[in-house]
PDB file of C-alpha atoms in Angstrom:
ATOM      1  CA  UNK W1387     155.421-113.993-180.404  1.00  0.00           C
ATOM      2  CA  UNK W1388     158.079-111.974-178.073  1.00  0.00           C
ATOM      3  CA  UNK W1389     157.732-113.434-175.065  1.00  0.00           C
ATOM      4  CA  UNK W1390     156.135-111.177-171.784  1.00  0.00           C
ATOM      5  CA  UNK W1391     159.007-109.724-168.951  1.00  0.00           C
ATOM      6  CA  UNK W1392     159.196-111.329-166.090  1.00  0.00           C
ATOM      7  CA  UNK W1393     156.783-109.075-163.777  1.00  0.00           C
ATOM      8  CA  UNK W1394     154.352-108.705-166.902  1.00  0.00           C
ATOM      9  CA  UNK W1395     154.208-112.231-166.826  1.00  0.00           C
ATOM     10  CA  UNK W1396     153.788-112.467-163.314  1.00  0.00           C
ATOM     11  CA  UNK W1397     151.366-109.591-163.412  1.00  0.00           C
ATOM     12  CA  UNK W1398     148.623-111.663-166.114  1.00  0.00           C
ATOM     13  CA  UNK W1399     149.626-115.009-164.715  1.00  0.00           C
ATOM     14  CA  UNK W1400     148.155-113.790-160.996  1.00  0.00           C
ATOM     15  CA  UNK W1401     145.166-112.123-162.476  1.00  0.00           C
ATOM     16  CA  UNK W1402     144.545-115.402-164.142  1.00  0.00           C
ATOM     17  CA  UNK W1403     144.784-117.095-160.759  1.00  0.00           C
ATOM     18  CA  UNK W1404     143.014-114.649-159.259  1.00  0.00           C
ATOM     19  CA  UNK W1405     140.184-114.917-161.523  1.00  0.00           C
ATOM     20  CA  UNK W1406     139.601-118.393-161.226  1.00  0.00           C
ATOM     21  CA  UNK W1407     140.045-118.569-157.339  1.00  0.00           C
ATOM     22  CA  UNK W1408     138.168-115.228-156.534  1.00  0.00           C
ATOM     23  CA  UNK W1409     140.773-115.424-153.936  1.00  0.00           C
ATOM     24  CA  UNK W1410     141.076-111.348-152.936  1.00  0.00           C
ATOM     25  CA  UNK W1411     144.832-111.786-151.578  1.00  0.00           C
ATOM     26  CA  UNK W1412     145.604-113.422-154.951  1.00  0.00           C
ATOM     27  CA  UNK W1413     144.189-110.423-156.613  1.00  0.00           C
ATOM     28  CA  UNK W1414     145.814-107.860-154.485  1.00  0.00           C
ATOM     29  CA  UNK W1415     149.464-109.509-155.044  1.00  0.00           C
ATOM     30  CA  UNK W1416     148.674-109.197-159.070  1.00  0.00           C
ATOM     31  CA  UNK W1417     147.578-105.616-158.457  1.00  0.00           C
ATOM     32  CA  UNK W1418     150.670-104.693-156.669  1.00  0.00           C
ATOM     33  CA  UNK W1419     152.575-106.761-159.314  1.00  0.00           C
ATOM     34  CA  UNK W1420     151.030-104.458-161.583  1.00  0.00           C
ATOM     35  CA  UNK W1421     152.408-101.310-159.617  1.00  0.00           C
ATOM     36  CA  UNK W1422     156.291-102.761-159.703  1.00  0.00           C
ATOM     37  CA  UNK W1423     156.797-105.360-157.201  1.00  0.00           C
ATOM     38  CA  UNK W1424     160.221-105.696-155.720  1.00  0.00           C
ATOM     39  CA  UNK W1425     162.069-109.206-157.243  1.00  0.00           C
ATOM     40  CA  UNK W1426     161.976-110.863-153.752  1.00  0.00           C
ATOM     41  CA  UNK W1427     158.048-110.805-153.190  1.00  0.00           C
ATOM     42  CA  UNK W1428     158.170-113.971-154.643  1.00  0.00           C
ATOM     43  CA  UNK W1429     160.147-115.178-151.328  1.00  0.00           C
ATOM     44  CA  UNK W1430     157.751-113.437-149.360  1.00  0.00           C
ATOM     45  CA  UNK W1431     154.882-115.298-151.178  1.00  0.00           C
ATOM     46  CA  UNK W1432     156.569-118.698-151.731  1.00  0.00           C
ATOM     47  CA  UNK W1433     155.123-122.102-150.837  1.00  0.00           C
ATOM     48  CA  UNK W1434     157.367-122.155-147.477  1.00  0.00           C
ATOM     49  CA  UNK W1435     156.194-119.027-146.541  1.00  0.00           C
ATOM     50  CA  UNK W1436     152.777-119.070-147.094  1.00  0.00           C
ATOM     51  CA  UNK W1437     152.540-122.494-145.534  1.00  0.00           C
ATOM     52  CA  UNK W1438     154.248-120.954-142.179  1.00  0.00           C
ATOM     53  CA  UNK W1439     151.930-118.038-142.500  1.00  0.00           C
ATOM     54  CA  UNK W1440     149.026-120.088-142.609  1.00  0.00           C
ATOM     55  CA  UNK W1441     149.746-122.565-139.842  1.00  0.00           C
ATOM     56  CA  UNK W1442     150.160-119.351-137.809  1.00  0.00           C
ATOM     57  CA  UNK W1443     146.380-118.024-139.250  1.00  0.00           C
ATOM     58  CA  UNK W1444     144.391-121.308-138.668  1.00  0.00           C
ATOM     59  CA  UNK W1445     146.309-121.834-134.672  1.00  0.00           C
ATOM     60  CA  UNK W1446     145.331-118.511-133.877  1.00  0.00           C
ATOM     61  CA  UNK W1447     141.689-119.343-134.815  1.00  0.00           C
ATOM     62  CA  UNK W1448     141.400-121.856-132.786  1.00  0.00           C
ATOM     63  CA  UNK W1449     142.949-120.183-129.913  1.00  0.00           C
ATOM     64  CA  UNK W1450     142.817-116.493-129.861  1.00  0.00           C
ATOM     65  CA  UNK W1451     140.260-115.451-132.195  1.00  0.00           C
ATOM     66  CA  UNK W1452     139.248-112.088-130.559  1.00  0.00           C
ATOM     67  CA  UNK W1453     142.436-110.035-129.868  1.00  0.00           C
ATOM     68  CA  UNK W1454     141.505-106.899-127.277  1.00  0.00           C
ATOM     69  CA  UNK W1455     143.755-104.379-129.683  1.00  0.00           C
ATOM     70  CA  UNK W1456     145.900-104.144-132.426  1.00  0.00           C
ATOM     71  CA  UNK W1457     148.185-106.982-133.721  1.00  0.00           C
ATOM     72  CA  UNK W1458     151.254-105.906-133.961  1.00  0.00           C
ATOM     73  CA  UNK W1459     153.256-108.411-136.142  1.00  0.00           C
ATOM     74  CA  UNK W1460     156.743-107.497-136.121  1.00  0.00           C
ATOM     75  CA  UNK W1461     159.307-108.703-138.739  1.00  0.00           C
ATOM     76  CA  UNK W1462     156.594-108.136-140.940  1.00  0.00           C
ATOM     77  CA  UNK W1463     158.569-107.511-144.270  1.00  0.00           C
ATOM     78  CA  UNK W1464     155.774-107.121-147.264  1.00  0.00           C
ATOM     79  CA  UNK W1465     152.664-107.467-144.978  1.00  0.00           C
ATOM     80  CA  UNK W1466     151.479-110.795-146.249  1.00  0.00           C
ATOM     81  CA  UNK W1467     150.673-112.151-142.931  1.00  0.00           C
ATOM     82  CA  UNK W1468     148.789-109.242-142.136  1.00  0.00           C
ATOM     83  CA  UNK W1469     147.298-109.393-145.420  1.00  0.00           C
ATOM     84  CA  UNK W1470     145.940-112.965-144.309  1.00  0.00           C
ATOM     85  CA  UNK W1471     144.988-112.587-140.798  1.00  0.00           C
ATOM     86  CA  UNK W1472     142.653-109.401-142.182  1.00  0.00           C
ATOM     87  CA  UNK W1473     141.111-111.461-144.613  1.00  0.00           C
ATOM     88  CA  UNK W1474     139.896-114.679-142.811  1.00  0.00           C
ATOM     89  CA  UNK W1475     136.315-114.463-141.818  1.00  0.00           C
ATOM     90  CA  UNK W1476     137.338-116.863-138.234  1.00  0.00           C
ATOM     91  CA  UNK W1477     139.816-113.828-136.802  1.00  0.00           C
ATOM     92  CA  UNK W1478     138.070-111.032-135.409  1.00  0.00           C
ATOM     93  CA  UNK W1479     141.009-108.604-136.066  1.00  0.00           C
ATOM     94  CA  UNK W1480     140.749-104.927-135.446  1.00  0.00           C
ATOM     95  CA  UNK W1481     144.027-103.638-136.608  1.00  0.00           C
ATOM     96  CA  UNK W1482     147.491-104.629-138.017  1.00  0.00           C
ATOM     97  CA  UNK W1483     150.320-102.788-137.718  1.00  0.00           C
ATOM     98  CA  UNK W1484     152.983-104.429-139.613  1.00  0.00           C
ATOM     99  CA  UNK W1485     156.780-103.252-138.175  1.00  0.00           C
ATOM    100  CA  UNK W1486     160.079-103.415-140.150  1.00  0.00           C
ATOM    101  CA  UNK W1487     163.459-102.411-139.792  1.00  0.00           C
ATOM    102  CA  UNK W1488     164.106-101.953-143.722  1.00  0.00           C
ATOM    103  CA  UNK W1489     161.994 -98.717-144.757  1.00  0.00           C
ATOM    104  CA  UNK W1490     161.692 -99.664-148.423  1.00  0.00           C
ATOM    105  CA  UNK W1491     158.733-102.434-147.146  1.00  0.00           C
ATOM    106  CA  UNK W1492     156.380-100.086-145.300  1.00  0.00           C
ATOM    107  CA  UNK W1493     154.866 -98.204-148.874  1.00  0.00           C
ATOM    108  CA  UNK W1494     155.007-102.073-150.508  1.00  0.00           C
ATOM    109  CA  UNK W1495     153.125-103.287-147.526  1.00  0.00           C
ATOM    110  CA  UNK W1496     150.090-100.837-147.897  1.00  0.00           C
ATOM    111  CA  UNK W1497     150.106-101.147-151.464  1.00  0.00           C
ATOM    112  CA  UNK W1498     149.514-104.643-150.859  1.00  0.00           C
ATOM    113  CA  UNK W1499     147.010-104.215-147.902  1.00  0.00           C
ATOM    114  CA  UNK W1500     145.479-101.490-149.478  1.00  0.00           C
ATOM    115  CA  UNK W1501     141.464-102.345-149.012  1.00  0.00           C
ATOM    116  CA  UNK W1502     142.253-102.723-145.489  1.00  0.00           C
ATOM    117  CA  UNK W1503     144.385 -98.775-145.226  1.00  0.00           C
ATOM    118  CA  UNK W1504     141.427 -97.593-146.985  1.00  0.00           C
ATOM    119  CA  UNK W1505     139.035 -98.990-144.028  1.00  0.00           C
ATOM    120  CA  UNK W1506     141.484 -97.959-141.184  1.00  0.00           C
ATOM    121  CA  UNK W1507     142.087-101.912-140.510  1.00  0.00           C
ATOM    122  CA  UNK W1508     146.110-101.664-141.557  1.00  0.00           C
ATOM    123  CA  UNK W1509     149.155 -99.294-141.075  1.00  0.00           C
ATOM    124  CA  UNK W1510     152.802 -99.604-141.903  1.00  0.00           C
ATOM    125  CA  UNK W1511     155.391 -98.367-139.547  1.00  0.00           C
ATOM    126  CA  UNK W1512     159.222 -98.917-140.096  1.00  0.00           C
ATOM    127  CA  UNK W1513     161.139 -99.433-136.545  1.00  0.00           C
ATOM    128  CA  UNK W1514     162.984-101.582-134.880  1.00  0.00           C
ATOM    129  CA  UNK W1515     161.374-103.826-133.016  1.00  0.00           C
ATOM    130  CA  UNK W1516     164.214-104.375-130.299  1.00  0.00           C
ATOM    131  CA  UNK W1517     164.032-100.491-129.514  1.00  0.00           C
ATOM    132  CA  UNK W1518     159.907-100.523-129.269  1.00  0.00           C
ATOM    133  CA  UNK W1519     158.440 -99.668-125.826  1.00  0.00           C
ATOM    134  CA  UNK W1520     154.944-101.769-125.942  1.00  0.00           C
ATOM    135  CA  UNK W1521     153.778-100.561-122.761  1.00  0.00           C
ATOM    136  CA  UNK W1522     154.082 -96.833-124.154  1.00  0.00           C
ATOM    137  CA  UNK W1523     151.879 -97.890-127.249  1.00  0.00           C
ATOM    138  CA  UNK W1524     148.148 -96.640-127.320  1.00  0.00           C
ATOM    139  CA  UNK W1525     146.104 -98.334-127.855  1.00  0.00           C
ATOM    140  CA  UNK W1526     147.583-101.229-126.348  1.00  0.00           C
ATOM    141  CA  UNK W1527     148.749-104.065-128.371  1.00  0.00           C
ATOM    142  CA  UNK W1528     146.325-106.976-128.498  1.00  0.00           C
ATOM    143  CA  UNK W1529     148.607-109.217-129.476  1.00  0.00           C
ATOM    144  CA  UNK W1530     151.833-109.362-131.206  1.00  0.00           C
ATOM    145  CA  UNK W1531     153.127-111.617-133.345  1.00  0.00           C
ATOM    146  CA  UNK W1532     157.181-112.228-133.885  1.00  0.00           C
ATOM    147  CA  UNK W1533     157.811-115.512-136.582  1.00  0.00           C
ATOM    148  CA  UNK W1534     161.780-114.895-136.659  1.00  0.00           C
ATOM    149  CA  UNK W1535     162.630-115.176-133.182  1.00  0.00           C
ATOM    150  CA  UNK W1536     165.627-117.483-134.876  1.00  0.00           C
ATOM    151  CA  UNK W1537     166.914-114.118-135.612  1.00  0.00           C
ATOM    152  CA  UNK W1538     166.728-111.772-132.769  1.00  0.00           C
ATOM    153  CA  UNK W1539     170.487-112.200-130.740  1.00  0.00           C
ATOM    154  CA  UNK W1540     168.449-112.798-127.175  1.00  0.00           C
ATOM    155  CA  UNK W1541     164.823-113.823-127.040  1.00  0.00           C
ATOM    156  CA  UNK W1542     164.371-114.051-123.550  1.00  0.00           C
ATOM    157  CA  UNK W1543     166.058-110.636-122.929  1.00  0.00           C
ATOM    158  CA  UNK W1544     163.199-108.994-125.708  1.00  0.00           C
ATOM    159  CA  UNK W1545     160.441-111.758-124.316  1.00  0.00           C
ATOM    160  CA  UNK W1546     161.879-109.960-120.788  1.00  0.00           C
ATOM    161  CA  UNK W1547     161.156-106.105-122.243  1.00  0.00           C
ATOM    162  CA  UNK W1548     157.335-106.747-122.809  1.00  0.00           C
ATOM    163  CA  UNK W1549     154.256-105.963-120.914  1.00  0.00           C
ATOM    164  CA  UNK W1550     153.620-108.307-118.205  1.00  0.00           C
ATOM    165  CA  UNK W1551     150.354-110.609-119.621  1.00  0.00           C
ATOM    166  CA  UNK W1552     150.780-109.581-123.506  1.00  0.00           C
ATOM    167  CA  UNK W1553     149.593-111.827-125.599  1.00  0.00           C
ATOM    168  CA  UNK W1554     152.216-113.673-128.228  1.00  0.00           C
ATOM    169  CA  UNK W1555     152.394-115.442-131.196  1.00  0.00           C
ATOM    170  CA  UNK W1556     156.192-116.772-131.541  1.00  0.00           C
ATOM    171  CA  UNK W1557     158.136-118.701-134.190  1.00  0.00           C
ATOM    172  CA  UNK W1558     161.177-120.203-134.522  1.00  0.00           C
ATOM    173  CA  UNK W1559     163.340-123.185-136.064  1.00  0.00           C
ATOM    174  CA  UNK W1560     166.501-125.751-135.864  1.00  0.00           C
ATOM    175  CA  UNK W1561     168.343-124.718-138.973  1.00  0.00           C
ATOM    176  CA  UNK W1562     171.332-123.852-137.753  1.00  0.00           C
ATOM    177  CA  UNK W1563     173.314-123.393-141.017  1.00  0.00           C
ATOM    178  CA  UNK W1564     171.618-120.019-141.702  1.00  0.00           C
ATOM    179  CA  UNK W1565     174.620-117.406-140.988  1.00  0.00           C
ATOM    180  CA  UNK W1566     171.924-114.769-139.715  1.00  0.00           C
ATOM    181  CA  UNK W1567     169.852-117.447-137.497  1.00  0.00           C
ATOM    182  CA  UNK W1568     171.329-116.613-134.051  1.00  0.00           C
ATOM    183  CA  UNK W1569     169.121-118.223-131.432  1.00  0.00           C
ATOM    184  CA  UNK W1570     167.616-121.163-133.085  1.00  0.00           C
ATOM    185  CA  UNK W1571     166.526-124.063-131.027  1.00  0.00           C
ATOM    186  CA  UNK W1572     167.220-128.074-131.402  1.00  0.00           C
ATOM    187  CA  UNK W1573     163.426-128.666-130.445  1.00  0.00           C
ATOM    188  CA  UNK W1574     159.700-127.399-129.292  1.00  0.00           C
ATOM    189  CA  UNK W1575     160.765-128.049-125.293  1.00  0.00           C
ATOM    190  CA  UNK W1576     163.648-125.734-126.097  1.00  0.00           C
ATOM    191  CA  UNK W1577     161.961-123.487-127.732  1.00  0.00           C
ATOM    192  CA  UNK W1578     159.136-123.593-124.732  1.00  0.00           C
ATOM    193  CA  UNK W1579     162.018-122.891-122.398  1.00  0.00           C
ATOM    194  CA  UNK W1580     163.584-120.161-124.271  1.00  0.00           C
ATOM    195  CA  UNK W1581     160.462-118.341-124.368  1.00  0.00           C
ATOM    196  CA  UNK W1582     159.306-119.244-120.652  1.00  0.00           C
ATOM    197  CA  UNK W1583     155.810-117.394-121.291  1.00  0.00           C
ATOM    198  CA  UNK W1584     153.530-117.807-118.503  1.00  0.00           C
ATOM    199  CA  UNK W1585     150.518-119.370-120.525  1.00  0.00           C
ATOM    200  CA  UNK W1586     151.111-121.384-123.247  1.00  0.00           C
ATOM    201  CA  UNK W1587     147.410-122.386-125.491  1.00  0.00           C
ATOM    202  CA  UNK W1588     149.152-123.536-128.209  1.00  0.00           C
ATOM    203  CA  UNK W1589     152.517-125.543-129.092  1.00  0.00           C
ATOM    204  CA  UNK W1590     153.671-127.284-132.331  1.00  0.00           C
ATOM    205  CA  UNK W1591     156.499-128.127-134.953  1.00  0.00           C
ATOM    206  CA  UNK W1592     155.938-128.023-138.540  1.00  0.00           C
ATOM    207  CA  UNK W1593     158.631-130.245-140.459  1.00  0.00           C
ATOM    208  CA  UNK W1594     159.814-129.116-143.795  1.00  0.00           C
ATOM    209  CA  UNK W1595     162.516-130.320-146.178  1.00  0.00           C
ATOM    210  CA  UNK W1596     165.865-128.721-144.910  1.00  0.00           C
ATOM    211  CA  UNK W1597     164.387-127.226-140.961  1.00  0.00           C
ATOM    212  CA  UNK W1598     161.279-128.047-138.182  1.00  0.00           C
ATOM    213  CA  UNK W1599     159.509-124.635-137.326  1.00  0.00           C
ATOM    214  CA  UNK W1600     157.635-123.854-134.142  1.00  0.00           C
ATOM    215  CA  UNK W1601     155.164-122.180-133.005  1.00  0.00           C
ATOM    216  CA  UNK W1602     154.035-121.150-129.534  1.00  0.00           C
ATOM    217  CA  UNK W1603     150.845-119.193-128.954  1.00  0.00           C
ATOM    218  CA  UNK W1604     150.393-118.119-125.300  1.00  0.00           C
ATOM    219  CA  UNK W1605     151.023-115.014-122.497  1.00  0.00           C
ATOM    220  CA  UNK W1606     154.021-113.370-121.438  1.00  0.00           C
TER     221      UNK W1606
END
């Protein structure tokens, strides 16, 4: 038998796992499979990823369930964390707007979201996040959500640009050896100080092989 290509396989191995989960994000990743994925989705969806992702998802239940706008998570590449926070029954999310510099992940995005474009839950927009005026946005953001601060060249100059009172989700991490990781920190007190919100509801590190992430849910 001649073996499947790649992305076929991919395609009828995720419909298989989709099928036996009934998991809806597993179905909509096969789907867009189906359409042409780009090769590095399966970064976007690895086990590191979707771990971080998830952590994010099940601290925000706990403390910000209900956010007064849309999210606005920025860095958003393929719109897999939006994809998640939409779909979990806790989160009482009334839009994402997922925001990336690269315009070639904006169409994959909604193809990927696209039960929640249909219902007017989920829109794509291709910026640059350093250049955004929040404040100018309307409706207000609810909350936004930023999980490479690591990359940004000075957090507390962006943290410094936003609405007084905003609501954030931040991430960041200690591995220092990544050329394009500019303002990692050595620890969760750093990463507190760096970010020198005025409410913080939630704080934690999540170890992994090779780097500790953090997370810091809280106010501006």
């Amino acid at each position: 038998m001649t073996p499947e290509p790649p992305q076929e396989a991919f395609h009828d191995l995720l419909r298989g796992m989709a099928a036996l989960s009934g998991h809806r994000i597993v179905a909509d990743i096969a789907r867009l499979y189906g359409k042409g994925a780009p090769p590095d989705l399966s970064i976007a969806c690895n086990h590191k990823q979707i771990a971080s992702k998830q952590w994010l998802v099940e601290a925000l239940a706990q403390t910000y369930p209900q956010p007064e706008g849309p999210v606005w998570v920025l860095g958003a590449w393929y719109g897999v964390l939006g994809a998640l926070l939409l779909d979990d029954d806790r989160l009482a999310v009334p839009e994402i707007v997922s925001l990336d510099i690269d315009p070639t992940c904006a169409s994959i995005a909604e193809i990927l979201n696209h039960r929640h474009v249909a219902a007017g839950r989920f829109r794509a927009v291709t910026a640059d996040m350093m250049a955004l005026d929040f404040a100018a946005q309307s409706p207000a953001p609810g909350l936004v959500i930023n999980t490479s601060c690591e990359h940004l060249d000075d957090v507390p100059g962006w943290i410094a640009t936003l609405p007084q009172g905003l609501p954030l989700v931040l991430q960041s991490n200690d591995y220092f050896r990544e050329p394009d990781h500019r303002s990692c920190v050595p620890s969760l007190d750093a990463f507190r100080e760096q970010a020198g919100l005025s409410e913080v509801w939630f704080e934690g590190a999540q170890p992994t092989k090779n780097y500790t992430r953090f997370m810091l849910i809280g106010r501006r």
